[in-house]
Amino acid sequence: MENKKYVYLFSEGNAKMRNLLGGKGANLAEMTRLGIPVPQGFTVSTDACLKYYKNGEKISEDIIEQINNSIEDLEKITGKHFGISDNPLLLSVRSGARVSMPGMMDTILNLGLNDVTVEKIAALTKNPRFAYDSYRRFIQMFSDVVMGIEKRKFEDLIDKAKGEKEVKYDIELDENDLKKLALGFKKLYEREIGKPFPDNPKEQLIESITAVFRSWNNPRAIVYRRLNDIPGEWGTAVNVQAMVFGNMGSNSGTGVAFTRNPATGENKIFGEYLINAQGEDVVAGIRTPEPIAKLKEDLPECYEEFINTAHRLENHYRDMQDMEFTIEQGKLYFLQTRNGKRTAQSALKIAVDMVNERAITKEQAILKVEPRQLETLLHPAFDAEDIKKAKVIAKGLPASPGAACGKVYFTAEEAKKHHEKGEKVILVRLETSPEDIEGMVAAEGILTIRGGMTSHAAVVARGMGTCCVAGCGSISIDEEKKVFKVQGKEYIEGDYISLDGSTGNVYGGAVKTTLPAVSGNFEIFMKWADGIKKLQVRTNADTPKDAKEAIKFGAKGIGLCRTEHMFFEVDRIPAVREMIVASTVEQRKRALDKLLPMQREDFIGIYEAMEGNPVTVRFLDPPLHEFLPSEEMDIENLSKEMNIDLQDLKATITSLHEFNPMMGHRGCRLSVSYPEIAEMQTRAVIEAALYVNKTKKLNIIPEIMIPLVGEIKELKFVKDIVVKTAEEIINKSGEELKYQVGTMIEIPRAALTADEIAKEAEFFSFGTNDLTQMTFGFSRDDAGKFLSYYYDNKIYEFDPFEKLDQIGVGKLIKMAVELGKKTRPDIHLGICGEHGGDPSSVEFCHNVGLDYVSCSPFRVPLARLAAAQAQVKNPR
Amino acid sequence: MENKKYVYLFSEGNAKMRNLLGGKGANLAEMTRLGIPVPQGFTVSTDACLKYYKNGEKISEDIIEQINNSIEDLEKITGKHFGISDNPLLLSVRSGARVSMPGMMDTILNLGLNDVTVEKIAALTKNPRFAYDSYRRFIQMFSDVVMGIEKRKFEDLIDKAKGEKEVKYDIELDENDLKKLALGFKKLYEREIGKPFPDNPKEQLIESITAVFRSWNNPRAIVYRRLNDIPGEWGTAVNVQAMVFGNMGSNSGTGVAFTRNPATGENKIFGEYLINAQGEDVVAGIRTPEPIAKLKEDLPECYEEFINTAHRLENHYRDMQDMEFTIEQGKLYFLQTRNGKRTAQSALKIAVDMVNERAITKEQAILKVEPRQLETLLHPAFDAEDIKKAKVIAKGLPASPGAACGKVYFTAEEAKKHHEKGEKVILVRLETSPEDIEGMVAAEGILTIRGGMTSHAAVVARGMGTCCVAGCGSISIDEEKKVFKVQGKEYIEGDYISLDGSTGNVYGGAVKTTLPAVSGNFEIFMKWADGIKKLQVRTNADTPKDAKEAIKFGAKGIGLCRTEHMFFEVDRIPAVREMIVASTVEQRKRALDKLLPMQREDFIGIYEAMEGNPVTVRFLDPPLHEFLPSEEMDIENLSKEMNIDLQDLKATITSLHEFNPMMGHRGCRLSVSYPEIAEMQTRAVIEAALYVNKTKKLNIIPEIMIPLVGEIKELKFVKDIVVKTAEEIINKSGEELKYQVGTMIEIPRAALTADEIAKEAEFFSFGTNDLTQMTFGFSRDDAGKFLSYYYDNKIYEFDPFEKLDQIGVGKLIKMAVELGKKTRPDIHLGICGEHGGDPSSVEFCHNVGLDYVSCSPFRVPLARLAAAQAQVKNPR
């Protein structure tokens, strides 16, 4: 038998023991320590939960013994007895993980009741109806939570009782009805389980604690954890607490309150309460709660104590508190306090106010706002009134947040045309492809029938910050006839619909949208963040429009400008295709000569938009077949357009087919086979920089980034082409121009040989999308098919494409950073995968010593804040 | 100016300076040191070559100065003068890399001749015809090798001269004709180059040395290096040597000889010579050389000196020597000695003989046979006489070595049927697919029209040791009509053809094949190897037949038994497909129940064949869509066969489609989604072992290998299923059975987290095929499209799928070995990728401390030898 302590009385803990006692338990202990009135109890630790799982989902004997000892202590503290007695101790059993997971796990109240104790409670409280109502609620909760008997079966018995009595509300059932109901519930239990309902309070307790441990791994908890980056190995603690009752007369009551307004941040206690009620009654919504201020009239002493304690708690925790309280016959108890959840606007205001009040430092303020929350401030939202009247006609995947309203168009061309006329448009497609880019740019929102969270539409929309609902399968579409149908109704070109990219809802008709007013607090707060952070934040932007947007959001340069996105544009795709089908170097060069002036114009626009901030241009990356059509009809059209033989064109397309295009002929491999592509791109980059530096008096230092490098000689080969071309142009121009050549680290071999690679690379940019694919050996496009099984079985708890895998991929990154710096101590290091916009990944980048992260424009503020938080947590 | 020495007189070097002086240079120095008569000279080092490339393909001034100084030294040694003089020094310039690359680089003879010196030589030798013939040869060689003027243009002038004189042979041209010709050559040179032919011997020399350096990177040298694993960074040395002439009368001559017979190994000097001749004359084939023994009659003193020196050289180098010599007016010179190339049979005999002669130790003997050579001993070859009469009708890729002859059949069924009737068959297919397996097993040889060295046919054939010619595009085939056509002739079912899998030749008609008699030396030699090596050698085998073959070749167990190959067999593919299209767990289990007895039988057969040696069974690995047809017609047939709706079947096939199947739903990901597959396979493995141990009194300890693991929890999930299933069966049987569960390390993340993985894995087997793909980020199936550009540009110098990339992939392997041992010091470590059969990769495995390599049966002897060599080179 080991001697480890698994059970802690509230009086034995404190707020710092959150990991062991869970958030709720640690705060109950802290309040106890502060002398704040708390119904006493104890916490079964998270370690006990882990042991429970290790032990084959069974609570071990030593822990049961510690629980029983704590019950004895609690009996002494409360003067009550857990079991048959004139003053029976009733308990609540609640989960409490390290971070709050509201509603995800189970709770059992009124534990300790049985046919005998219920009578004692009835006598003690002189309220038999209350006693029997509590009893039947307990049986019902226990049966549901602990034994998994369907709730509905109990509800049926209640309905039957009400039917027999011909009444409508539960409240109309009297003590006898409830007594009969409790009896009926017990019978139902015995029928379902094959054993009588447990009368022994200790048995009830152990079963309930077991049920809470078990609920840590119920499916909704697992999903919640995945969505909120909570590791499964944390486990939950269980809080066992003496019951207090707010429904023992007019000098009793219950309520919830915040020390500041969670919606606006206003510095004024905000909350509501009900006299003579239990928490459940608030939820049931039969009675309307009163604002907290009214308590001053009802129970002035309690009010004063509450207000004083609330202020004390806020001062103590130095954060806005969310509190639950109960008044039992004139005595105030705090059941819980925690840092309150709040809207983004509120979070900013509270953080700024508390600094101004000198309650916290700027560094502390920085930690009080969730980086992800900032996103909601940057996207349009529906008008709060208007949305209430709107009708949901379908629901898809919430692929890119925000709200959008506009007229339906079915092709990129139409969307673009009508956008140019000043209409607001929604692009509706079966699925989008790179050819739709211009229509997507023009649209307020994008709706696709097929495709998931990582489909083309979803990825591109998130990058642009455009609202998108994807994979809306309940809609049937006829793209040729330009009509879609849902719920029996047809929608044609020009009809209004509205999309909510944060929920996936599609509304029939127009719903007004508003851009949330970003208050001055946002700017003040972000300035603080910028002052603190060491990590620079750049953006991934491929067009002058994106670049400008990103500057507005505080980006200090472009970390990734993907040149292929330019290649897909309508005016250049013919030349791109001409290049691809070229059968000689000369033909290819002719096609590239057509692309050169367009590409140069792109870079001029981007440099100008970036106003002298650095711009990293990545050379052509995707396999060439992505630029050619795959449908028979499109191929035929193309062969006519290009005036080349259909069979020849088909043969070219066939020869470009790849079994695993992700690992195929792409990235710098294209420049190795067709050096003239790298030549043309270098020319465009350098000529544009010379032009802009001269005409705008800027000092652009272009950074040329070679993708998909796995071997130093490969990088050197392409770099030699770049340098030769660049030097020629610069020498001829007679101007001065600095430029850098670097590489993406996105192939494991590049990370493993980064000391070699750094001999040629002046900078590294970690391409964590590909690096994740290669390191895990799974394709992002295909992983959807099996990852759900991995989540269900808790093998992976988060999507490694959203949150960087710090163990495996992170190890490669750390290795590459160390090896790279060994060769070239001043090597410039960044990240340009989508992880650059994920807070925990940004923190990792800070910790391993990168110089910058690059993310999509709308994620820039988030990344700035995450970078500042990382510096506060781990100064460098 | 640096002071580094780049040029060495022969008298300054020795045999150990091979890396610096090249093989030829080091041996010329060594012979000089030993006092053996060598025409004196000097060697320009390999470092000079590297400097030449670093210096932009230009020989730097300091090296030119050293060369000039060495010329002065040489003038002193020879008493001749390099330039205008009565006794002019003529030189040869020859390449000489660290290892011999015969014919790959350039040679220039008779350097130093010009219009003046040619006359001096004519006078000195009293042989003007000889002088002018040498002169015109020099001009021709210099023009071709140094300046790149086409040889043909010179040949045309010679033809013209013979035409004018109405003679047939060069020898019929007299001194005047040759003088005129030399003049014509010089004019031709001037016309082509725009400058006169260089008269200055020093200019001739520097240009020639430059040409030799340049020839290090000519295309044929690059290809040769890739085929022979010679790194480009070695560079070549250049040997500059005084000319001696074997064509100065009847007391002169030239020849080549070996100290033992290079074909048979017989311990007797073997060689031939010509009196009054130069090396070229032997090649020209106008005169027939005499056997070396005849020299005893012609020039007895020279003969005696030659024989004595030859023996001395063999004793000195302790290896069979390949020597070139020239006799100039009664004086014997050795122009070269080197370890002679030899056939596999000869190599074995020489190694065994020399140990018996106590000339070398067994360890030294082990190093004298190239592991790759052993392969030729194990495959059938064509009858030497018969093949001379055969007609090549087409040439494909030499996909799997050996010779085969048989009747043509166009389907696997027909091939199998006729094989069972006792016919020898050749399977001819457009390309093969897994369904063809049984036909491939039945065939003597396989011929495909499409597909490369890594196509299905090629990979499977190599695995089975069956001869295969792949990608024979000049043949047109009609599989339905069962006919193929080539060179205007049609071949139908039952026609004989013959294949040479080592050259890619296809012969029309039957050619007799013979299995080379493996002499007793093979067994003696391999026993020595086994006694020395520390690394065990296992085999990759999926059938009892393969397993038996491998045992014969000395395998000590199976390192990789791929269960999916069993799934493809005709009698089980219906059940496999039933499993795949199952829409419920029950349906899937029903299908798996049908597979269980078959799979169990497979394992019983394999265990019995392995006679108690360990067997590692890998669980199902490929994506499920590989088991379903892709052609419209096959799908229709299948829907009828299985009696399921065509649309449903198509929907299943569509839903299984993957963008990057290599990184898709495969490996242990299948067991995570469908645990019942792992259950069935465990059952088959364990039940078979129990049965065999009981009935055959063996002690099989099955090793279950979980593929494609990237995360410890994933392995644990599958392992838990395996252990639970296995324990149930073992407990029920009442028998004892040990088994192991381990994993493949083939995903970079597994290597990076091997310390974690080792907590669950009892063994690691490195799956270097996939590990190479993921680490390089390229797909083996697609890399062919761009790797040729990489070879051309010397970015990669070998195929990382054939020879392990020790820098990148190797780093991951080393890391995984260290991490794995840290967690589990006795972890068992092996490799089962195709690299297990590559000598340099085997050496790497020895050096990093693996316990075994596993390779295809026919490669087992090779791996055993490579393992022994590794131990000799780096004892552990």
mmCIF file of N, CA, C and O in Angstrom, chain B residues 31 57 105 139 155 196 367 477 496 552 597 749 765 848:
data_model
loop_
_atom_site.group_PDB
_atom_site.id
_atom_site.type_symbol
_atom_site.label_atom_id
_atom_site.label_comp_id
_atom_site.label_asym_id
_atom_site.label_seq_id
_atom_site.Cartn_x
_atom_site.Cartn_y
_atom_site.Cartn_z
ATOM 1 N N MET B 31 55.458 0.815 -57.363
ATOM 2 C CA MET B 31 56.379 0.010 -58.163
ATOM 3 C C MET B 31 57.747 0.692 -58.236
ATOM 4 O O MET B 31 58.790 0.036 -58.168
ATOM 5 N N GLU B 57 36.704 25.617 -63.065
ATOM 6 C CA GLU B 57 37.250 24.774 -64.127
ATOM 7 C C GLU B 57 38.480 25.408 -64.790
ATOM 8 O O GLU B 57 38.555 25.557 -66.010
ATOM 9 N N MET B 105 37.245 7.843 -68.634
ATOM 10 C CA MET B 105 37.850 9.162 -68.812
ATOM 11 C C MET B 105 38.898 9.117 -69.915
ATOM 12 O O MET B 105 39.055 8.113 -70.577
ATOM 13 N N ILE B 139 47.871 14.168 -82.839
ATOM 14 C CA ILE B 139 47.040 15.296 -83.273
ATOM 15 C C ILE B 139 45.557 14.906 -83.186
ATOM 16 O O ILE B 139 44.712 15.642 -82.691
ATOM 17 N N GLU B 155 38.868 10.395 -89.428
ATOM 18 C CA GLU B 155 38.743 9.105 -90.117
ATOM 19 C C GLU B 155 38.467 9.340 -91.606
ATOM 20 O O GLU B 155 38.984 8.623 -92.464
ATOM 21 N N PRO B 196 45.817 27.841 -84.810
ATOM 22 C CA PRO B 196 46.668 26.720 -85.225
ATOM 23 C C PRO B 196 46.841 25.698 -84.111
ATOM 24 O O PRO B 196 46.636 26.010 -82.935
ATOM 25 N N LEU B 367 37.311 -9.784 -47.753
ATOM 26 C CA LEU B 367 37.250 -8.484 -48.430
ATOM 27 C C LEU B 367 37.525 -8.587 -49.927
ATOM 28 O O LEU B 367 37.377 -7.612 -50.647
ATOM 29 N N ILE B 477 1.389 -4.808 -77.790
ATOM 30 C CA ILE B 477 0.711 -6.003 -77.290
ATOM 31 C C ILE B 477 -0.794 -5.827 -77.405
ATOM 32 O O ILE B 477 -1.316 -4.708 -77.289
ATOM 33 N N TYR B 496 7.989 -19.650 -78.303
ATOM 34 C CA TYR B 496 9.117 -19.522 -77.385
ATOM 35 C C TYR B 496 9.755 -18.135 -77.474
ATOM 36 O O TYR B 496 9.932 -17.598 -78.564
ATOM 37 N N LYS B 552 17.747 -22.117 -47.737
ATOM 38 C CA LYS B 552 18.796 -22.680 -48.582
ATOM 39 C C LYS B 552 19.933 -21.678 -48.777
ATOM 40 O O LYS B 552 21.100 -22.033 -48.858
ATOM 41 N N PRO B 597 -9.032 -19.202 -41.402
ATOM 42 C CA PRO B 597 -8.385 -20.515 -41.605
ATOM 43 C C PRO B 597 -7.314 -20.479 -42.698
ATOM 44 O O PRO B 597 -6.289 -21.153 -42.589
ATOM 45 N N ARG B 749 8.331 10.410 -37.502
ATOM 46 C CA ARG B 749 7.934 10.692 -36.126
ATOM 47 C C ARG B 749 8.220 9.499 -35.209
ATOM 48 O O ARG B 749 8.485 9.675 -34.015
ATOM 49 N N SER B 765 11.889 -2.718 -36.376
ATOM 50 C CA SER B 765 12.411 -3.102 -37.673
ATOM 51 C C SER B 765 12.311 -1.870 -38.565
ATOM 52 O O SER B 765 11.221 -1.334 -38.765
ATOM 53 N N VAL B 848 25.836 0.896 -37.003
ATOM 54 C CA VAL B 848 24.964 1.550 -36.016
ATOM 55 C C VAL B 848 24.452 0.556 -34.966
ATOM 56 O O VAL B 848 23.722 0.944 -34.065
#
